Short mmCIF file of C-alpha atoms and ligand atoms in Angstrom, two decimals:
data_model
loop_
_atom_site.label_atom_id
_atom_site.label_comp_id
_atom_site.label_asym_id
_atom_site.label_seq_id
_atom_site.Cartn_x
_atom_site.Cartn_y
_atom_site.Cartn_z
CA UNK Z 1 72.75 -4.28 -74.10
CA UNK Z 2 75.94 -2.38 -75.17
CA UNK Z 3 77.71 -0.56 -71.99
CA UNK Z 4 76.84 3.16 -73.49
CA UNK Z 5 73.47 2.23 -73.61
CA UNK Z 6 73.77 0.64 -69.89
CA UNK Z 7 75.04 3.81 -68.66
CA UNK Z 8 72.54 6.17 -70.07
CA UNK Z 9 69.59 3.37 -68.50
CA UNK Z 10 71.42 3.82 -65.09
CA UNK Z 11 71.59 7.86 -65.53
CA UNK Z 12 67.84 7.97 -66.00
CA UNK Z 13 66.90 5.74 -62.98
CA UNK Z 14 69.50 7.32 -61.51
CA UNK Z 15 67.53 10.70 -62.00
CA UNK Z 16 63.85 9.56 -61.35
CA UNK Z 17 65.45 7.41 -58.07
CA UNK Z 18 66.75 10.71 -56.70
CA UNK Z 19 63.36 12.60 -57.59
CA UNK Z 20 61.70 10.17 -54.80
CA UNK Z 21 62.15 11.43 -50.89
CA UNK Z 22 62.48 8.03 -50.00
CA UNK Z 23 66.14 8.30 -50.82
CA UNK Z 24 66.51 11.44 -49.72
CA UNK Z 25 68.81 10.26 -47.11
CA UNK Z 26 71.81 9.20 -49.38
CA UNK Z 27 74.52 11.69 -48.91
CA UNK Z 28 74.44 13.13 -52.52
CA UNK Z 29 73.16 12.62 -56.21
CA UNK Z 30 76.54 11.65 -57.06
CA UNK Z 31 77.27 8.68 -54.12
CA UNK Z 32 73.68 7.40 -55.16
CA UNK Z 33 75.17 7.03 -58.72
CA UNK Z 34 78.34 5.80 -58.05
CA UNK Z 35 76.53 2.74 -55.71
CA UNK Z 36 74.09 2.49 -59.17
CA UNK Z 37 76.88 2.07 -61.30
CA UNK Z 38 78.58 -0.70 -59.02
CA UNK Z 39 75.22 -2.38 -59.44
CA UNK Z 40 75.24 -1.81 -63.62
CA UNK Z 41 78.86 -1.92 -63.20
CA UNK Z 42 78.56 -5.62 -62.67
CA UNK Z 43 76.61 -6.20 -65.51
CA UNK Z 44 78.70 -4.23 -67.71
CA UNK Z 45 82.08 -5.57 -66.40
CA UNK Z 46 80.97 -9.34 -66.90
CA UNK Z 47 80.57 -8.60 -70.70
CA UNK Z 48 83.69 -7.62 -70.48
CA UNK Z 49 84.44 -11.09 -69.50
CA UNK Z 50 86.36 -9.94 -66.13
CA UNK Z 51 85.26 -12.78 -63.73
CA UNK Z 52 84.57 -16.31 -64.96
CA UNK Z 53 82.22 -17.78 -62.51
CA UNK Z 54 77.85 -16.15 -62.74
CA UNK Z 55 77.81 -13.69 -59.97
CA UNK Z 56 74.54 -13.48 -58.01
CA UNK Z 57 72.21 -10.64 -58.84
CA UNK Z 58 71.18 -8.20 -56.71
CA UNK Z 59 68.97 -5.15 -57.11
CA UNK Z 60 69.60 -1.20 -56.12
CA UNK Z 61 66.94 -1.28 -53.54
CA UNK Z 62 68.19 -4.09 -52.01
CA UNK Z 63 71.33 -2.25 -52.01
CA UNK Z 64 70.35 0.85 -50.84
CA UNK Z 65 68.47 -0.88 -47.57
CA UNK Z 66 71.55 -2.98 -46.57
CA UNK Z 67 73.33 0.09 -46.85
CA UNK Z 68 71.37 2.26 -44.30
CA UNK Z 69 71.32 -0.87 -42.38
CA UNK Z 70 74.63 -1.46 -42.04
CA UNK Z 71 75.38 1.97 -41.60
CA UNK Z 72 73.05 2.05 -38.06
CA UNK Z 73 74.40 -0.67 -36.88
CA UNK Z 74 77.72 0.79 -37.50
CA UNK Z 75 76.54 4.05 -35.77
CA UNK Z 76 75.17 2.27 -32.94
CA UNK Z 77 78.40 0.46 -32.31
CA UNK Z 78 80.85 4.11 -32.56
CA UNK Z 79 78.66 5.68 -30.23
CA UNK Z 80 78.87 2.01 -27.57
CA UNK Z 81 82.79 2.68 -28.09
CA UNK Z 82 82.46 6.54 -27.60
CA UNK Z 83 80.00 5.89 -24.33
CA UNK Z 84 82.48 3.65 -22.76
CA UNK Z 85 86.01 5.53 -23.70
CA UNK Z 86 84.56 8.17 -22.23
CA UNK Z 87 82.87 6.83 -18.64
CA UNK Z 88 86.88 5.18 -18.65
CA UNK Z 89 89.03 8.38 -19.51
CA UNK Z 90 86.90 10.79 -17.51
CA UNK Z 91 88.17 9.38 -13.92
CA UNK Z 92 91.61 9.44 -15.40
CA UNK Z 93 91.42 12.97 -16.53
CA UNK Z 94 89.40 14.18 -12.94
CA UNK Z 95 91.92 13.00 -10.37
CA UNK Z 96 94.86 13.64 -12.04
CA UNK Z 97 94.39 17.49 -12.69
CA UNK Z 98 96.90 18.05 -9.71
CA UNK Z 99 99.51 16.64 -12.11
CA UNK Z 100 98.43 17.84 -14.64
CA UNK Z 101 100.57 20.75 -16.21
CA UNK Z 102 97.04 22.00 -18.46
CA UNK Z 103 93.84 21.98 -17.10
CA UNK Z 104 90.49 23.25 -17.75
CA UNK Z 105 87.22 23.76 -15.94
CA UNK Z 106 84.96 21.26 -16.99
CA UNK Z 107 81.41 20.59 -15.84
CA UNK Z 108 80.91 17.01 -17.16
CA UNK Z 109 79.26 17.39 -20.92
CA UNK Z 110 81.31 15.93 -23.94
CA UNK Z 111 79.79 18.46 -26.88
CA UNK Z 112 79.74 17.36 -30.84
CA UNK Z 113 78.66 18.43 -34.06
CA UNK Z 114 79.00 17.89 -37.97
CA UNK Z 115 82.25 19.14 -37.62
CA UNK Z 116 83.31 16.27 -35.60
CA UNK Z 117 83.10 13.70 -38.79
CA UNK Z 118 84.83 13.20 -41.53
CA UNK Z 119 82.83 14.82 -44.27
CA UNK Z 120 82.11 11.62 -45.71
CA UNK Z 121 79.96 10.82 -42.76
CA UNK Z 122 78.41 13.26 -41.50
CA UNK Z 123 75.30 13.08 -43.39
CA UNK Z 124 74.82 9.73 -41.86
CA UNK Z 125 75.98 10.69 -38.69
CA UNK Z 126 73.30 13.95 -38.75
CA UNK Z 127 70.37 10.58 -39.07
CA UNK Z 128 71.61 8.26 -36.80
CA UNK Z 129 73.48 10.07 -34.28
CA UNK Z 130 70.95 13.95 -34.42
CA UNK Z 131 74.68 15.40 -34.56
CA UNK Z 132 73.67 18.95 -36.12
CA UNK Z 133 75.83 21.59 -37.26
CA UNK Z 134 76.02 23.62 -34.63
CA UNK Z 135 77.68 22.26 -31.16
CA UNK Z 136 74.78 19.90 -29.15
CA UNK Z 137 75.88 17.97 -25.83
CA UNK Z 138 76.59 13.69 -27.17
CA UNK Z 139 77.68 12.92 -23.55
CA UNK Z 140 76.23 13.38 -19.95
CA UNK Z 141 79.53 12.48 -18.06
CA UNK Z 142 77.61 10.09 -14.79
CA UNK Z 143 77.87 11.94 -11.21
CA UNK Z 144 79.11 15.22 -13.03
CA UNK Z 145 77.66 19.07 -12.92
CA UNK Z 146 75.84 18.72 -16.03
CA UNK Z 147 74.16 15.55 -14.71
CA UNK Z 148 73.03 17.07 -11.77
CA UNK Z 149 71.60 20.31 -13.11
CA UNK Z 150 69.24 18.00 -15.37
CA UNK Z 151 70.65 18.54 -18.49
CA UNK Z 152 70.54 16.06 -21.25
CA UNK Z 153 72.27 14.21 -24.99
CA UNK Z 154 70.62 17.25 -27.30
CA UNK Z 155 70.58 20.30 -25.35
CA UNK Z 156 73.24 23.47 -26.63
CA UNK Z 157 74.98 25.73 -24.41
CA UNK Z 158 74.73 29.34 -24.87
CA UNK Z 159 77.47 31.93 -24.87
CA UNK Z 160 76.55 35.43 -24.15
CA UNK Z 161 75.38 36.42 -27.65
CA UNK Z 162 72.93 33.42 -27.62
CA UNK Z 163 75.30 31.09 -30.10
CA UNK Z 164 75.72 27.40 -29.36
CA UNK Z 165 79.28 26.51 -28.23
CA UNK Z 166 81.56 23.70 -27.24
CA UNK Z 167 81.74 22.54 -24.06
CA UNK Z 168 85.50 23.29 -24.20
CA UNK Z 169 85.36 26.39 -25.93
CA UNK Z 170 86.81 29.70 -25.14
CA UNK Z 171 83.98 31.13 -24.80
CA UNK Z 172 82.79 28.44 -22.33
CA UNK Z 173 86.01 28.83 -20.01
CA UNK Z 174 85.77 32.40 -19.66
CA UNK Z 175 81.97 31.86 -18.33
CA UNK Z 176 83.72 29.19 -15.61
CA UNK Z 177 86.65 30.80 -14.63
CA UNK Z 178 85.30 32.16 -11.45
CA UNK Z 179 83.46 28.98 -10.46
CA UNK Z 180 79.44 28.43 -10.06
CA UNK Z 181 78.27 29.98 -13.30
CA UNK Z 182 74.55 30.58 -15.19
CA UNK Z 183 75.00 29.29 -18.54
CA UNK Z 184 72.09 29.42 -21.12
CA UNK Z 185 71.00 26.07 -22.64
CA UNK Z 186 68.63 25.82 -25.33
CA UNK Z 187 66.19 22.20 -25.37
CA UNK Z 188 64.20 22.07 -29.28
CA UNK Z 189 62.50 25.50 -28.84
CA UNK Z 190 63.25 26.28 -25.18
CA UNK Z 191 65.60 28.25 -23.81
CA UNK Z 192 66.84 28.87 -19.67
CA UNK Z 193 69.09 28.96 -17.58
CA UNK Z 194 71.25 26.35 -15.73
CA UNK Z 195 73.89 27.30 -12.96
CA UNK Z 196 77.20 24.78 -13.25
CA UNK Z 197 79.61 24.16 -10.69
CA UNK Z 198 83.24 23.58 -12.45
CA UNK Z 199 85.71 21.37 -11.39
CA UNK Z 200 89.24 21.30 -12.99
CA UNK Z 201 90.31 18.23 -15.20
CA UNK Z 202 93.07 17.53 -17.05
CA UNK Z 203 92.80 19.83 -20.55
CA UNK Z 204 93.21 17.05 -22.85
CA UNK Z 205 90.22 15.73 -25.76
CA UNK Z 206 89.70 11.88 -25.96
CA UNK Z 207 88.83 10.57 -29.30
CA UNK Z 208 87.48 7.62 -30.68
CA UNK Z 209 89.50 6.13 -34.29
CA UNK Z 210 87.36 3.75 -35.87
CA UNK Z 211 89.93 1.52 -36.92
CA UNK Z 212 90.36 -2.46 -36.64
CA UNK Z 213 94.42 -1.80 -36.05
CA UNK Z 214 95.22 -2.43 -32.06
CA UNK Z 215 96.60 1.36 -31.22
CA UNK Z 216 96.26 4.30 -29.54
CA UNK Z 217 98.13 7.94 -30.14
CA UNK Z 218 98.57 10.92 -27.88
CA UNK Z 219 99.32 14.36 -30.14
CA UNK Z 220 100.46 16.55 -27.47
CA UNK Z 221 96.51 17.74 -26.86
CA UNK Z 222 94.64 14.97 -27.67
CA UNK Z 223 94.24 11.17 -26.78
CA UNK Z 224 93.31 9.12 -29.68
CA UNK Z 225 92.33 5.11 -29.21
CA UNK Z 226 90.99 3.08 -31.99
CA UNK Z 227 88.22 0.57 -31.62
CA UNK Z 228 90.69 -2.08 -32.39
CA UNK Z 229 92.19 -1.40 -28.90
CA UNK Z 230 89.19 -0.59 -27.44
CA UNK Z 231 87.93 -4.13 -28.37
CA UNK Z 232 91.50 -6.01 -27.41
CA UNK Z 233 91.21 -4.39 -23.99
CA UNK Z 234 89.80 -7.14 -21.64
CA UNK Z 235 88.15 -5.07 -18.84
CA UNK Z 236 87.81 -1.20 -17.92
CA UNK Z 237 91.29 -1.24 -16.07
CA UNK Z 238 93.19 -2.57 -19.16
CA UNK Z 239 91.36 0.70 -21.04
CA UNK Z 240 92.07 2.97 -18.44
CA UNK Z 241 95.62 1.81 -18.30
CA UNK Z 242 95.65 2.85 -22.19
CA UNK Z 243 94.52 5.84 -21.73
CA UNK Z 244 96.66 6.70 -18.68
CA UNK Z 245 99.53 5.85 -20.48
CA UNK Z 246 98.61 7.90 -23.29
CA UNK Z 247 97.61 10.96 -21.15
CA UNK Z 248 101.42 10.67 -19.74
CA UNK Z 249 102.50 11.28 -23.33
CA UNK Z 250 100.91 14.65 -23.34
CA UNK Z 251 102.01 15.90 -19.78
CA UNK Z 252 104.93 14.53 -19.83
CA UNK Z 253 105.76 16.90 -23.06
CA UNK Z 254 106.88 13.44 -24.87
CA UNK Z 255 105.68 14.45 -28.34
CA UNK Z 256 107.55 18.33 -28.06
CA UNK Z 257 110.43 16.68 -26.93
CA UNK Z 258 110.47 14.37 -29.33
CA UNK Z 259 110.23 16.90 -32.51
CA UNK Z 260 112.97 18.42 -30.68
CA UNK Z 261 115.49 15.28 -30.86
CA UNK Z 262 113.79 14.61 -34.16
CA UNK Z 263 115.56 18.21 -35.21
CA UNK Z 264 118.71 18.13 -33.45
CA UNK Z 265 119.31 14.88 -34.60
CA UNK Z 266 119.13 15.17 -37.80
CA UNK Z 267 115.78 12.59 -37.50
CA UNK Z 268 118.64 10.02 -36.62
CA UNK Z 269 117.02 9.08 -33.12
CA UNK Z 270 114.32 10.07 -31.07
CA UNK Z 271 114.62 8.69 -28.09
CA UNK Z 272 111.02 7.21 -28.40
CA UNK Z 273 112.23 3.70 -25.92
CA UNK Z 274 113.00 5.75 -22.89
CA UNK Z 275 109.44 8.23 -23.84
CA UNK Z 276 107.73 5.01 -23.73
CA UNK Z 277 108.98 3.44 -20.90
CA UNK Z 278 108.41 6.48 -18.92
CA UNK Z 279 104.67 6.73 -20.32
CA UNK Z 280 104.30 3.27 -18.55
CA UNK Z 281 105.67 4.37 -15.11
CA UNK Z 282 103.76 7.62 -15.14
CA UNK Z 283 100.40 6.39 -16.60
CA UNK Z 284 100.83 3.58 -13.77
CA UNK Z 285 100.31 6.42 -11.71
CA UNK Z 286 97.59 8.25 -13.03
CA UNK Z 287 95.66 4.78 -13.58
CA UNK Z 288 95.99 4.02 -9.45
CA UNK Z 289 94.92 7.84 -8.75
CA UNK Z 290 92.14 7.12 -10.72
CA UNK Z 291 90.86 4.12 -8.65
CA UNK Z 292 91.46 1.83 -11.80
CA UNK Z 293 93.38 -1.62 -10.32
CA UNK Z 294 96.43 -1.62 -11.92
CA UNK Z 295 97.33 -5.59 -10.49
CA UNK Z 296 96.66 -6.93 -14.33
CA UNK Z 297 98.62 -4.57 -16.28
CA UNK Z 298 101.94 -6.41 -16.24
CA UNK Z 299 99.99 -9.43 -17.95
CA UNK Z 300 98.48 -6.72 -20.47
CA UNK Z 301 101.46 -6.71 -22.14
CA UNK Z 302 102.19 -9.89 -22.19
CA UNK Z 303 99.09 -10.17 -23.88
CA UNK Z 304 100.25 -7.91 -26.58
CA UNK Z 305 103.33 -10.36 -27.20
CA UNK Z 306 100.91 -12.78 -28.10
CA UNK Z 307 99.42 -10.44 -30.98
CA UNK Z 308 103.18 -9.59 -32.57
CA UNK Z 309 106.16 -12.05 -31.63
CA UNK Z 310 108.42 -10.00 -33.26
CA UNK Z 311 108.31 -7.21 -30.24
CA UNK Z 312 108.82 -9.45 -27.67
CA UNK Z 313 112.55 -10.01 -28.74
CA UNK Z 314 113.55 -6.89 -30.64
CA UNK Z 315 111.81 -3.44 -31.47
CA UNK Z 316 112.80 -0.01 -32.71
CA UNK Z 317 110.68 2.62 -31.44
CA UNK Z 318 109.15 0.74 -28.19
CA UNK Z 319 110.32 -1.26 -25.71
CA UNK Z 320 109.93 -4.46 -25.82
CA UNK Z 321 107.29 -6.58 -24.00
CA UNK Z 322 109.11 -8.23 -21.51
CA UNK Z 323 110.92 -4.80 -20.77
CA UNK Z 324 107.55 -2.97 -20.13
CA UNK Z 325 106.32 -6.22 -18.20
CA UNK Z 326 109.55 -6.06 -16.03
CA UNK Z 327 109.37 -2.32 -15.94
CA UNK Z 328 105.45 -2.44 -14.73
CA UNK Z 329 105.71 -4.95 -11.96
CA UNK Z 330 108.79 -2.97 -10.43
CA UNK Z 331 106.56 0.23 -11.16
CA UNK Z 332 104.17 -0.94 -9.18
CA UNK Z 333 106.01 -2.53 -6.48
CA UNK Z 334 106.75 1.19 -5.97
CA UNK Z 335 103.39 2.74 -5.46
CA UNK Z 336 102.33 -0.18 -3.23
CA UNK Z 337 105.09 0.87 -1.17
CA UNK Z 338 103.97 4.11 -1.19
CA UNK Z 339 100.22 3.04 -0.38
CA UNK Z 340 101.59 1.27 2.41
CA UNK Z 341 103.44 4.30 4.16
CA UNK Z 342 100.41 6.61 3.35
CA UNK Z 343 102.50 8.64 0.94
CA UNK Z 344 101.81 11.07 -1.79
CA UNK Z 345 101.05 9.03 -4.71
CA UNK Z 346 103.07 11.35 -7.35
CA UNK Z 347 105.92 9.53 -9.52
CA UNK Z 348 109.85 9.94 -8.33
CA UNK Z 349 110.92 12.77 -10.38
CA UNK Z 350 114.97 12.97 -10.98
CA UNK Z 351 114.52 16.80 -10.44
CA UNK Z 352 112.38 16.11 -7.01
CA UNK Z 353 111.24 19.92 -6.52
CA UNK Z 354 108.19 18.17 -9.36
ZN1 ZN K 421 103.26 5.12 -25.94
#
């Protein structure tokens, strides 16, 4: 079989494959070809005399089912991630809103839709996860307003005109501003109403990067963890004290401030040691106010050493391990001190009118 000839065999299965609803669920007519054409591909390339050893067959059905299998399982496994980054960083967001120099009135419902995917996934994530394109609550946050008015993983919010919208939208916050609110929620074909109690959080989204690299970001309004550090986290405190740390990035205005040097600098230095050490102190403090025990933390990092020698003697842009390790235990030293004399648990701010 000569390789045009291959091709134009594939194209026509290709086109009576895609005629069949049972493959309706492949994102398009054109991903369903290109997986064909790895299958052909293989044929085709070992003509070509590309690899010397006979590769094992395997057919495009067989394909196509490991495929959607693969892809549930990898589904299933986002939203266990999501779940628990979520039931962690919620605490952390609640009792810190006094610090907090944003927040916003929240009533305990983490909304999604399409939009929240990279395009490459969302048809998948429309089958496994229900997300549809319009705004649909993915989280019931446990003990919050949303919880106790009933409301469940499906329903929409309303805004006045009857339109689904975020649970963080603008629209959403105006509705809240004054407190107990009615808010519209629509369940399949039912629609009524559902009055909400607000309480104010920290105004900062937590998202979930699916990647195997241990790391987490904070952009100013957001804070990002991947699954890698999701999965190297040993217990809920280690992943609070992530997050807390992360969430001091934001207030504490590290990532402005940073552009800033970044400008005036002449991108020469940023300052990003002392921005890091002072994420540590800070997030020690939201992690306590959030009832998270923050006795392991020093041994978190040194945990970390173990994953990359080279930081525990030198680094550029963080401190290094035994710094933050040092830096922690004296850190909390502090608040335990504070505990101990019943005081404010708020961090020691040079200007201390904070
Ligand atoms: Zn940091």
């Amino acid at each position: 079989m000569t390789a045009v000839s291959s091709v134009l065999r594939v194209k026509a299965y290709i086109d009576r494959l895609y005629r069949d609803s049972h493959y309706a669920g492949m994102k398009t007519k054109r991903s369903l070809q290109r997986l064909l054409l790895c299958v052909a591909g293989g044929a085709v390339l070992a003509g070509c005399a590309s690899v010397a050893t006979r590769l094992p067959g395997i057919t495009l059905p067989a394909l196509v089912k490991e495929r959607a299998s693969q892809e549930q399982l990898a589904f299933a496994e986002m939203d266990r991630l999501h779940t628990r980054l979520w039931d962690v960083a919620y605490p952390v967001l609640r009792d810190n809103a006094e610090l907090c120099p944003k927040t916003r009135p929240d009533i305990g419902a983490v909304t999604y839709s399409l939009k929240t995917f990279p395009k490459d996934m969302r048809e998948a994530a429309a089958r496994e996860l229900g997300a549809k394109d319009t705004p649909t609550i993915r989280r019931i946050i446990k003990g919050g307003q949303a919880q106790k008015a009933g409301l469940k993983v499906g329903d929409a919010f309303l805004d006045v005109r009857g339109i689904p919208m975020t649970a963080t939208s603008k629209a959403m916050r105006a509705m809240l501003e004054d407190g107990p609110a009615k808010i519209a929620v629509r369940r399949g074909e039912n629609t009524f109403d559902v009055t909400l109690t607000p309480r104010e959080i920290c105004d900062y989204g937590v998202k979930l990067s699916m990647s195997s690299t241990v790391n987490a970001y904070a952009s100013g309004k957001t804070l990002i963890l991947t699954s890698g550090m999701m999965n190297f986290t040993q217990s809920d405190d280690e992943l609070a004290l992530i997050v807390a740390h992360e969430l001091a990035h934001n207030t504490m205005g590290h990532i402005r401030k940073i552009v800033g040097n970044m400008i005036l600098s002449g991108f020469a230095t940023r300052y990003t040691r002392e921005f890091e050490s002072e994420a540590d102190y800070v997030g020690l403090y939201y992690l306590v106010r959030a009832g998270y025990s923050p006795d392991k933390t020093p041994a978190f990092w040194q945990r970390m050493a173990l994953n990359g020698p080279r930081s525990v003697g030198r680094a550029k842009t963080h401190p290094t391990y035994p710094d933050r390790f040092l830096r922690l235990e004296a850190g909390l030293a502090e608040i335990k001190a504070k505990q101990a004399l019943g005081q404010p648990l708020k961090p020691n701010f040079i200007d201390a009118d904070k």
